[in-house]
Coordinates of C-alpha atoms in Angstrom, one line a residue:
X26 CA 2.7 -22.7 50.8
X27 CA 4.7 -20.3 48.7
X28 CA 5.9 -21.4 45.1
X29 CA 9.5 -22.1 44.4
X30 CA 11.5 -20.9 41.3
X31 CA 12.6 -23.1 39.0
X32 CA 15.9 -22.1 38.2
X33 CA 17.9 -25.1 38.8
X34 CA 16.1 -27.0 35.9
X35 CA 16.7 -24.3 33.6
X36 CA 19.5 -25.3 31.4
X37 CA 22.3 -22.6 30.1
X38 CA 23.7 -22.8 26.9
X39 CA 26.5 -20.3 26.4
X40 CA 25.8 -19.2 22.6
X41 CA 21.5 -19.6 22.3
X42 CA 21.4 -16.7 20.1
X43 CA 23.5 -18.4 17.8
X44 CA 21.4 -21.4 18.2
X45 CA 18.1 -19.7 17.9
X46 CA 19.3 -17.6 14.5
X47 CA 20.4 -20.9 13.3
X48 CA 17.0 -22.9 13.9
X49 CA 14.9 -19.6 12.2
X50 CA 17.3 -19.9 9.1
X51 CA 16.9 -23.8 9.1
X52 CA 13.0 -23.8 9.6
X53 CA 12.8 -20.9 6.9
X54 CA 14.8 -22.7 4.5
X55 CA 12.2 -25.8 5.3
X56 CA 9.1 -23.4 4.6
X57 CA 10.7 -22.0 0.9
X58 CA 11.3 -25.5 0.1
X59 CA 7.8 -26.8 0.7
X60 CA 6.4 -23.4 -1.3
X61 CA 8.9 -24.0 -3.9
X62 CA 7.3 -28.2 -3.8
X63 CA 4.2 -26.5 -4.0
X64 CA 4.6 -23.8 -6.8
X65 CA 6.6 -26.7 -8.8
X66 CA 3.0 -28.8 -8.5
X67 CA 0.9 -25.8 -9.4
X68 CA 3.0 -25.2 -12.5
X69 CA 3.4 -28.6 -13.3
X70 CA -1.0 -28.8 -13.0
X71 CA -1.2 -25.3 -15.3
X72 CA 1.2 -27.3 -17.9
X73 CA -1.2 -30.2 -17.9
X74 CA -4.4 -28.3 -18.2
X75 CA -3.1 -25.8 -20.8
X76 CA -3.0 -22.3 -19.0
X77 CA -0.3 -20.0 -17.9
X78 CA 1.9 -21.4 -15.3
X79 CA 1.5 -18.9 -11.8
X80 CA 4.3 -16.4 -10.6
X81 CA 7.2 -17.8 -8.4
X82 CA 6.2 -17.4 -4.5
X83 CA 8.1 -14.4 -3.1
X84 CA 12.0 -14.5 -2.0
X85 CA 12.5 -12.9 0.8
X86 CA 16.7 -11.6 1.0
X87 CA 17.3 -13.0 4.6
X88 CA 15.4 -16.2 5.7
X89 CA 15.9 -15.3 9.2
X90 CA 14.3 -12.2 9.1
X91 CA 17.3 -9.9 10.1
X92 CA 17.4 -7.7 6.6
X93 CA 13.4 -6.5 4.9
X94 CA 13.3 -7.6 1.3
X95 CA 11.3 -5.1 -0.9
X96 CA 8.3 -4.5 -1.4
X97 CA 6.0 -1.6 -2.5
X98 CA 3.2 -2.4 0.4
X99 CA 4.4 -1.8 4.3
X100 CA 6.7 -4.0 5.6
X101 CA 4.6 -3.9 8.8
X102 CA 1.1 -4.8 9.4
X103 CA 0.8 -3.2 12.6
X104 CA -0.2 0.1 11.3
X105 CA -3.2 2.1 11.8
X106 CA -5.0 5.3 10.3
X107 CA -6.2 7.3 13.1
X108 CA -9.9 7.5 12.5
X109 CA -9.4 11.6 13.0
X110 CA -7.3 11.8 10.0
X111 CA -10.2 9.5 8.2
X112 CA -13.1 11.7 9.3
X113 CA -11.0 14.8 7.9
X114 CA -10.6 13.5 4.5
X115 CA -14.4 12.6 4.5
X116 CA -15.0 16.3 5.0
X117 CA -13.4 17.6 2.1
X118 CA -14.6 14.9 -0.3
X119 CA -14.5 15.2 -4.0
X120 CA -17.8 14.4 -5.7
X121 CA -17.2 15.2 -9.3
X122 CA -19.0 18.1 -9.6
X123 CA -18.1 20.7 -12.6
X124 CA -18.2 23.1 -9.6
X125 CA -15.3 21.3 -8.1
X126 CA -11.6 21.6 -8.7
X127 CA -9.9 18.2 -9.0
X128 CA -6.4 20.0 -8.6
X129 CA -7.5 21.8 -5.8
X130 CA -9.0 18.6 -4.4
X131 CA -5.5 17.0 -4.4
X132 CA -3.5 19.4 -3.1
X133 CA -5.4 19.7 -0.4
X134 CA -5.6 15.9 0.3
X135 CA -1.3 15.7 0.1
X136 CA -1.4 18.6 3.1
X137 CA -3.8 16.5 5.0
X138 CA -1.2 13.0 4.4
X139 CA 1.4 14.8 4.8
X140 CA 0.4 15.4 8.6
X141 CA 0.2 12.0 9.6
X142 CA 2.8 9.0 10.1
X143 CA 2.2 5.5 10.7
X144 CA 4.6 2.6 12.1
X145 CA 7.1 3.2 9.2
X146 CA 4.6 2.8 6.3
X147 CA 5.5 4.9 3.5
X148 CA 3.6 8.3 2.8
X149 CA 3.0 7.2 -0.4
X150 CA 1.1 3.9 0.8
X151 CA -0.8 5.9 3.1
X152 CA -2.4 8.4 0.5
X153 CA -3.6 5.2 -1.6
X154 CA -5.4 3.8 1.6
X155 CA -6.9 7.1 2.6
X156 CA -7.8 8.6 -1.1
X157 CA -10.8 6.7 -1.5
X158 CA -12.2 8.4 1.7
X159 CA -11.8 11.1 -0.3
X160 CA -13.8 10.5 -2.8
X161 CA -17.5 10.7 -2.9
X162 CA -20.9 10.4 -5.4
X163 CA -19.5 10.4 -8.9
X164 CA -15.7 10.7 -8.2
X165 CA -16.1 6.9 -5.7
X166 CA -18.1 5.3 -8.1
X167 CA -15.4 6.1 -11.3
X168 CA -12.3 4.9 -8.7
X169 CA -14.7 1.8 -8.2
X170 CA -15.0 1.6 -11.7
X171 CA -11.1 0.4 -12.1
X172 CA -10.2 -2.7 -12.7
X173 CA -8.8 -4.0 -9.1
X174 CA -5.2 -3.8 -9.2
X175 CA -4.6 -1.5 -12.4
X176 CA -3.5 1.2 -9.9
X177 CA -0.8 0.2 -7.2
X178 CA 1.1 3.8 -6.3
X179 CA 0.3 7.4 -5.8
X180 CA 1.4 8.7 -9.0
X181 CA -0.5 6.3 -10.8
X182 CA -3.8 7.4 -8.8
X183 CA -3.0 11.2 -8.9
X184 CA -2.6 10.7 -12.6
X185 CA -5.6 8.7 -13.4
X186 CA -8.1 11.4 -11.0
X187 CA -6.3 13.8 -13.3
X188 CA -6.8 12.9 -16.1
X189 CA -10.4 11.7 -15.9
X190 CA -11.9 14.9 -14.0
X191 CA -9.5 17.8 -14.9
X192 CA -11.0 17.5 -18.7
X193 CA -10.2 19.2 -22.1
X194 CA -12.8 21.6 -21.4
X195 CA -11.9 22.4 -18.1
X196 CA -8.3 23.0 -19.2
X197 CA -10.0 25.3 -22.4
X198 CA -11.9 27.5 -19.9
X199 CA -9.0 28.0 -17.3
X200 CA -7.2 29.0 -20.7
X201 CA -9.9 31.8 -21.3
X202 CA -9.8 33.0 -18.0
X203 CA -6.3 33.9 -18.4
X204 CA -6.2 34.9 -21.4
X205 CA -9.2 37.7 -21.1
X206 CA -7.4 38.3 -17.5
X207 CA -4.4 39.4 -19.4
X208 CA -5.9 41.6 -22.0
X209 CA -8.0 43.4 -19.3
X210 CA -4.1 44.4 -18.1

């Protein structure tokens, strides 16, 4: 016995793409009305008991998904780090050594980012991910040491490593160097 298709019960409608964009934007516009119920509740209980109301849920531009709204983490989730990149990071960790260079130590991380790509994410987003691989000893415990959340780009962490490990005395001897380096000329 051989099984038969079942075409003749399928049903043709001559404009289901209209139909289907039309039941995502009705069934999103169902979903932000029940978080925006729920936020009005939530503000409504932070009112009663005397604390700060919470943030409004996000807004995506485009219910039905045809236009990405903003947003400073990946629009996709289906990214991955290859663990090769991973493992080279971990072998030129930065442990906070007076030995070690933190300027050195970044520009060196950038070249390794900048050979990778993944799914669309933004370079940037990628160097935040991978930059605590990067870090070892002394150098992962002070990034551990931040409060969560008090660093969300790049610039902010490239700053911050900066500013903590390339010190005032660092920056006085480098001075030094130069300056006896030009006299010997």
């Amino acid at each position: 016995m051989t099984r038969r298709s079942n075409k003749d019960n399928l049903v043709e409608h001559p404009e289901i793409d209209k139909l289907e964009k039309q039941l995502r934007k009705q069934k999103a516009q169902e979903m932000a009305d029940e978080a925006a119920r729920a936020h009005a509740a939530e503000v409504a209980r932070a009112q009663e008991e005397g604390r700060d109301p919470p943030p409004p849920p996000p807004n995506p531009q485009d219910p039905a998904g045809d236009k990405p709204y903003p947003s400073t983490t990946p629009a996709r989730n289906d990214y991955e780090i290859k663990p090769q990149i991973i493992a080279l990071v971990r072998q030129n960790q930065f442990n906070g050594l007076p030995a070690e260079h933190p300027l050195d130590h970044i520009e060196n991380f950038e070249e390794i980012c900048s050979t990778t790509r993944s799914n669309g994410v933004s370079a940037d987003y990628l160097k935040c991910k991978l930059f605590s691989f990067s870090l070892g000893d002394k150098a992962s415990r002070w990034l551990k040491s931040l409060p969560a959340h008090s660093i969300t780009t790049w610039d902010e962490y490239k700053a911050a490593f900066i500013n903590h490990f390339y010190t005032k005395q660092r920056s006085i001897s480098v001075r030094n160097k130069i300056s006896t380096f030009a006299k010997q000329q």
